[in-house]
Amino acid sequence: SNWQPRNEWPEDKYGDYPMPLQCTMCYMVSDDPLNPDSWEYKGEYLLNPTSFGYPFSNNHTHLQEFNGKFYLFYQTVSLLSNMGKTDASGYRSVGVNELEVNTNKAEFSEGSMDNQGVEQVQNFDPFVTTEAETANVTAGVQFKRTSGEMAAIAEDGGWIALTSVDFDKGADLFGVNAMGKGIIEIRLDDKDGAAVGSIQFESLEDYSVTYCRLTEKISGVHDLYLVFGGEVTLDKWQFAAGE
């Protein structure tokens, strides 16, 4: 629904569904979508962020079925309030919650918003090449296309975190494809913890592949933090088990 408040609501057209509030997410269903007269209004499925304690804003949602569950992606401007800003332009944060969907009746339950999100569907595999934009949460990092590749451009002290990373029986090598001048430190379970390895490099003109041996073999499931020093542009990374 749009930003305009409504004073009238044609109940003969929309049945028992109440008049939607300002800037909420509504849905319609049809068995014949190319027929404009076939669509049936089904009401709201996600209220405005103000209903969940966030500042007032518009919204854009995406409903995705994955592994037998439906996930509703939405936006809030929680970053706006967290940074103490008053201008909402550009300060959008993506959230995701599960949504109950009755596919037989084409009906949605009413969704919700929160900062917790959903449970991780599986552990993360660090032994495959991973694009730098893959992350659970970041700070001091922007994602931009550089030299034809989408990359993480980190400021000094910036970091990328991934949760529930499964190192299985052990990893003792770490490699990156990166450019710039700086250092990337690998830390486990605590952003401010001791580094278990680091890569220093200087490649100002183009990406280069650089490896390091970890200070100890790491195994099992951990939260992973990549902490940046200097000016680093990271394209991708990967762990490996050495000889």
Short mmCIF file of C-alpha atoms in Angstrom, two decimals:
data_model
loop_
_atom_site.label_atom_id
_atom_site.label_comp_id
_atom_site.label_asym_id
_atom_site.label_seq_id
_atom_site.Cartn_x
_atom_site.Cartn_y
_atom_site.Cartn_z
CA SER A 1 0.00 0.00 0.00
CA ASN A 2 1.23 3.51 -0.71
CA TRP A 3 1.98 6.47 1.54
CA GLN A 4 -1.48 8.02 1.29
CA PRO A 5 -3.92 7.64 4.20
CA ARG A 6 -7.29 6.18 3.21
CA ASN A 7 -10.67 7.55 4.21
CA GLU A 8 -12.72 5.16 2.11
CA TRP A 9 -12.48 1.41 1.54
CA PRO A 10 -14.75 -0.42 -0.96
CA GLU A 11 -15.76 -3.43 1.13
CA ASP A 12 -17.91 -4.75 -1.70
CA LYS A 13 -14.71 -5.13 -3.74
CA TYR A 14 -12.30 -6.33 -1.07
CA GLY A 15 -14.62 -8.46 1.05
CA ASP A 16 -13.85 -8.99 4.71
CA TYR A 17 -10.28 -7.70 4.55
CA PRO A 18 -9.85 -4.45 6.49
CA MET A 19 -8.51 -1.25 5.00
CA PRO A 20 -4.69 -1.47 4.85
CA LEU A 21 -2.57 0.94 6.83
CA GLN A 22 -0.07 3.32 5.25
CA CYS A 23 2.90 1.72 3.53
CA THR A 24 2.30 -1.94 4.36
CA MET A 25 2.81 -5.03 2.21
CA CYS A 26 -0.34 -6.58 0.72
CA TYR A 27 -0.94 -9.39 -1.74
CA MET A 28 -3.40 -10.61 -4.35
CA VAL A 29 -3.83 -14.08 -5.88
CA SER A 30 -5.08 -15.40 -9.20
CA ASP A 31 -5.43 -18.68 -11.10
CA ASP A 32 -5.38 -16.74 -14.36
CA PRO A 33 -2.82 -13.95 -13.89
CA LEU A 34 -3.15 -12.55 -17.43
CA ASN A 35 -6.83 -11.84 -16.79
CA PRO A 36 -7.00 -8.52 -14.91
CA ASP A 37 -10.44 -9.36 -13.51
CA SER A 38 -9.24 -12.60 -11.92
CA TRP A 39 -7.17 -11.12 -9.11
CA GLU A 40 -8.43 -11.47 -5.52
CA TYR A 41 -7.16 -9.15 -2.79
CA LYS A 42 -6.05 -11.11 0.29
CA GLY A 43 -5.00 -8.37 2.70
CA GLU A 44 -1.76 -7.40 4.42
CA TYR A 45 1.04 -9.85 5.09
CA LEU A 46 3.65 -7.47 6.54
CA LEU A 47 2.92 -4.28 8.45
CA ASN A 48 5.03 -1.13 8.38
CA PRO A 49 8.34 -1.36 10.29
CA THR A 50 6.89 0.99 12.94
CA SER A 51 4.70 -1.93 14.09
CA PHE A 52 7.89 -3.77 15.10
CA GLY A 53 9.71 -0.89 16.80
CA TYR A 54 11.64 0.46 13.79
CA PRO A 55 11.46 3.98 12.33
CA PHE A 56 8.75 4.60 9.74
CA SER A 57 9.85 3.75 6.20
CA ASN A 58 8.69 2.18 3.00
CA ASN A 59 9.46 -1.44 2.16
CA HIS A 60 10.42 -3.86 -0.57
CA THR A 61 10.00 -7.58 0.07
CA HIS A 62 10.94 -10.85 -1.57
CA LEU A 63 9.43 -14.24 -0.74
CA GLN A 64 11.77 -17.18 -1.35
CA GLU A 65 11.11 -20.90 -0.94
CA PHE A 66 14.23 -22.80 0.10
CA ASN A 67 14.58 -26.34 1.45
CA GLY A 68 10.86 -26.62 2.09
CA LYS A 69 10.51 -23.33 3.97
CA PHE A 70 9.46 -19.84 2.91
CA TYR A 71 11.68 -16.90 3.79
CA LEU A 72 10.50 -13.29 3.65
CA PHE A 73 13.22 -10.74 2.94
CA TYR A 74 12.41 -7.13 3.81
CA GLN A 75 14.07 -3.85 4.71
CA THR A 76 14.18 -1.60 7.76
CA VAL A 77 16.13 1.57 8.46
CA SER A 78 17.61 0.23 11.71
CA LEU A 79 21.03 1.31 10.45
CA LEU A 80 19.70 4.87 10.39
CA SER A 81 18.90 4.89 14.10
CA ASN A 82 22.01 2.87 15.02
CA MET A 83 24.20 5.53 13.36
CA GLY A 84 22.26 8.42 14.87
CA LYS A 85 21.26 9.77 11.47
CA THR A 86 18.15 11.79 10.70
CA ASP A 87 18.20 11.46 6.90
CA ALA A 88 16.71 8.12 5.83
CA SER A 89 18.19 8.22 2.33
CA GLY A 90 20.34 5.17 1.65
CA TYR A 91 20.36 3.73 5.18
CA ARG A 92 18.44 0.51 4.57
CA SER A 93 19.10 -2.78 6.34
CA VAL A 94 17.98 -6.15 4.99
CA GLY A 95 16.18 -8.54 7.33
CA VAL A 96 14.75 -12.03 6.88
CA ASN A 97 12.17 -14.08 8.76
CA GLU A 98 10.32 -17.28 8.04
CA LEU A 99 6.77 -16.89 6.72
CA GLU A 100 4.06 -19.53 6.90
CA VAL A 101 2.49 -20.06 3.47
CA ASN A 102 -0.50 -22.28 2.72
CA THR A 103 0.17 -23.16 -0.91
CA ASN A 104 -3.10 -25.07 -1.25
CA LYS A 105 -5.18 -22.04 -0.30
CA ALA A 106 -2.71 -19.42 -1.59
CA GLU A 107 -2.65 -17.74 1.81
CA PHE A 108 0.15 -16.05 3.75
CA SER A 109 0.35 -15.76 7.50
CA GLU A 110 1.19 -12.31 8.83
CA GLY A 111 4.95 -11.76 8.84
CA SER A 112 7.16 -10.14 11.43
CA MET A 113 10.42 -8.17 11.60
CA ASP A 114 13.27 -8.42 14.10
CA ASN A 115 17.04 -8.14 14.38
CA GLN A 116 17.54 -11.83 15.11
CA GLY A 117 16.68 -13.21 11.69
CA VAL A 118 16.52 -16.94 10.99
CA GLU A 119 18.60 -19.93 11.98
CA GLN A 120 21.48 -20.83 9.70
CA VAL A 121 20.34 -23.65 7.41
CA GLN A 122 23.71 -25.44 7.38
CA ASN A 123 27.35 -25.00 8.34
CA PHE A 124 29.54 -23.02 5.96
CA ASP A 125 32.25 -24.79 3.95
CA PRO A 126 35.53 -22.80 4.01
CA PHE A 127 37.32 -25.20 1.66
CA VAL A 128 35.60 -23.87 -1.46
CA THR A 129 36.48 -20.59 -3.13
CA THR A 130 34.33 -17.94 -1.46
CA GLU A 131 33.49 -14.53 -2.88
CA ALA A 132 34.30 -11.69 -0.50
CA GLU A 133 30.71 -10.41 -0.57
CA THR A 134 29.63 -13.62 1.21
CA ALA A 135 29.11 -12.62 4.84
CA ASN A 136 26.86 -12.85 7.85
CA VAL A 137 27.68 -9.32 9.01
CA THR A 138 30.27 -6.68 8.13
CA ALA A 139 31.60 -3.37 9.43
CA GLY A 140 33.79 -0.82 7.69
CA VAL A 141 33.39 -2.62 4.36
CA GLN A 142 31.78 -1.55 1.09
CA PHE A 143 31.00 -3.87 -1.81
CA LYS A 144 31.74 -2.49 -5.26
CA ARG A 145 32.71 -3.71 -8.69
CA THR A 146 36.46 -3.26 -9.17
CA SER A 147 38.49 -4.44 -12.19
CA GLY A 148 35.47 -6.36 -13.41
CA GLU A 149 34.90 -8.20 -10.13
CA MET A 150 32.54 -7.54 -7.23
CA ALA A 151 34.82 -7.06 -4.25
CA ALA A 152 34.95 -6.03 -0.60
CA ILE A 153 36.70 -2.69 -0.17
CA ALA A 154 37.71 -2.43 3.47
CA GLU A 155 38.78 0.54 5.52
CA ASP A 156 41.42 0.17 8.21
CA GLY A 157 39.89 -1.89 11.03
CA GLY A 158 36.98 -3.14 8.91
CA TRP A 159 35.91 -6.77 9.14
CA ILE A 160 33.79 -9.53 7.61
CA ALA A 161 32.18 -12.26 9.73
CA LEU A 162 30.72 -15.65 8.85
CA THR A 163 29.00 -17.88 11.41
CA SER A 164 29.17 -21.66 11.89
CA VAL A 165 32.13 -22.25 9.59
CA ASP A 166 33.00 -25.96 9.60
CA PHE A 167 36.74 -26.60 9.36
CA ASP A 168 36.09 -30.33 9.75
CA LYS A 169 39.31 -32.20 10.61
CA GLY A 170 41.55 -29.23 10.04
CA ALA A 171 42.80 -26.37 7.91
CA ASP A 172 46.25 -24.85 8.07
CA LEU A 173 46.48 -22.78 4.87
CA PHE A 174 44.61 -19.63 3.87
CA GLY A 175 44.69 -17.84 0.54
CA VAL A 176 43.18 -14.68 -0.93
CA ASN A 177 42.86 -12.92 -4.24
CA ALA A 178 43.27 -9.29 -3.24
CA MET A 179 44.78 -5.95 -4.12
CA GLY A 180 45.93 -2.88 -2.23
CA LYS A 181 48.42 -2.55 0.60
CA GLY A 182 47.65 -3.96 3.99
CA ILE A 183 47.02 -7.02 6.09
CA ILE A 184 44.19 -9.53 6.51
CA GLU A 185 44.03 -11.30 9.87
CA ILE A 186 42.09 -14.51 10.54
CA ARG A 187 40.37 -14.67 13.93
CA LEU A 188 38.01 -17.27 15.37
CA ASP A 189 34.88 -16.77 17.50
CA ASP A 190 35.87 -13.27 18.65
CA LYS A 191 36.56 -10.27 16.44
CA ASP A 192 39.05 -8.98 18.99
CA GLY A 193 40.67 -12.35 19.67
CA ALA A 194 44.19 -13.44 18.78
CA ALA A 195 44.89 -13.96 15.09
CA VAL A 196 45.49 -17.55 13.97
CA GLY A 197 47.06 -16.33 10.75
CA SER A 198 47.61 -13.24 8.64
CA ILE A 199 48.45 -12.21 5.10
CA GLN A 200 50.41 -9.06 4.33
CA PHE A 201 50.59 -7.91 0.74
CA GLU A 202 51.21 -4.99 -1.57
CA SER A 203 49.63 -5.20 -5.00
CA LEU A 204 48.44 -1.75 -6.02
CA GLU A 205 47.81 -2.27 -9.74
CA ASP A 206 45.91 -5.55 -9.93
CA TYR A 207 44.69 -8.55 -7.97
CA SER A 208 47.27 -11.08 -6.81
CA VAL A 209 46.94 -14.47 -5.12
CA THR A 210 48.66 -14.68 -1.73
CA TYR A 211 48.81 -17.53 0.79
CA CYS A 212 49.79 -17.96 4.42
CA ARG A 213 50.23 -20.87 6.79
CA LEU A 214 48.13 -20.60 9.94
CA THR A 215 49.82 -20.51 13.33
CA GLU A 216 47.93 -23.68 14.23
CA LYS A 217 45.67 -26.18 12.53
CA ILE A 218 42.06 -25.21 13.13
CA SER A 219 39.25 -27.76 13.19
CA GLY A 220 35.62 -28.00 14.13
CA VAL A 221 32.94 -25.32 13.83
CA HIS A 222 33.79 -21.67 14.51
CA ASP A 223 32.64 -18.17 13.73
CA LEU A 224 35.16 -16.67 11.33
CA TYR A 225 36.34 -13.05 11.27
CA LEU A 226 38.49 -11.54 8.54
CA VAL A 227 39.89 -8.30 9.98
CA PHE A 228 41.51 -5.77 7.65
CA GLY A 229 44.36 -3.34 8.21
CA GLY A 230 45.47 -0.72 5.70
CA GLU A 231 43.63 -0.35 2.40
CA VAL A 232 42.46 -3.74 1.16
CA THR A 233 40.25 -4.81 -1.73
CA LEU A 234 39.34 -8.49 -1.33
CA ASP A 235 37.94 -10.49 -4.24
CA LYS A 236 37.80 -14.04 -2.85
CA TRP A 237 39.33 -16.35 -0.26
CA GLN A 238 39.72 -20.05 0.61
CA PHE A 239 41.10 -22.33 3.32
CA ALA A 240 42.96 -25.57 2.63
CA ALA A 241 44.47 -28.53 4.45
CA GLY A 242 48.21 -28.68 3.92
CA GLU A 243 50.46 -31.68 3.62
#
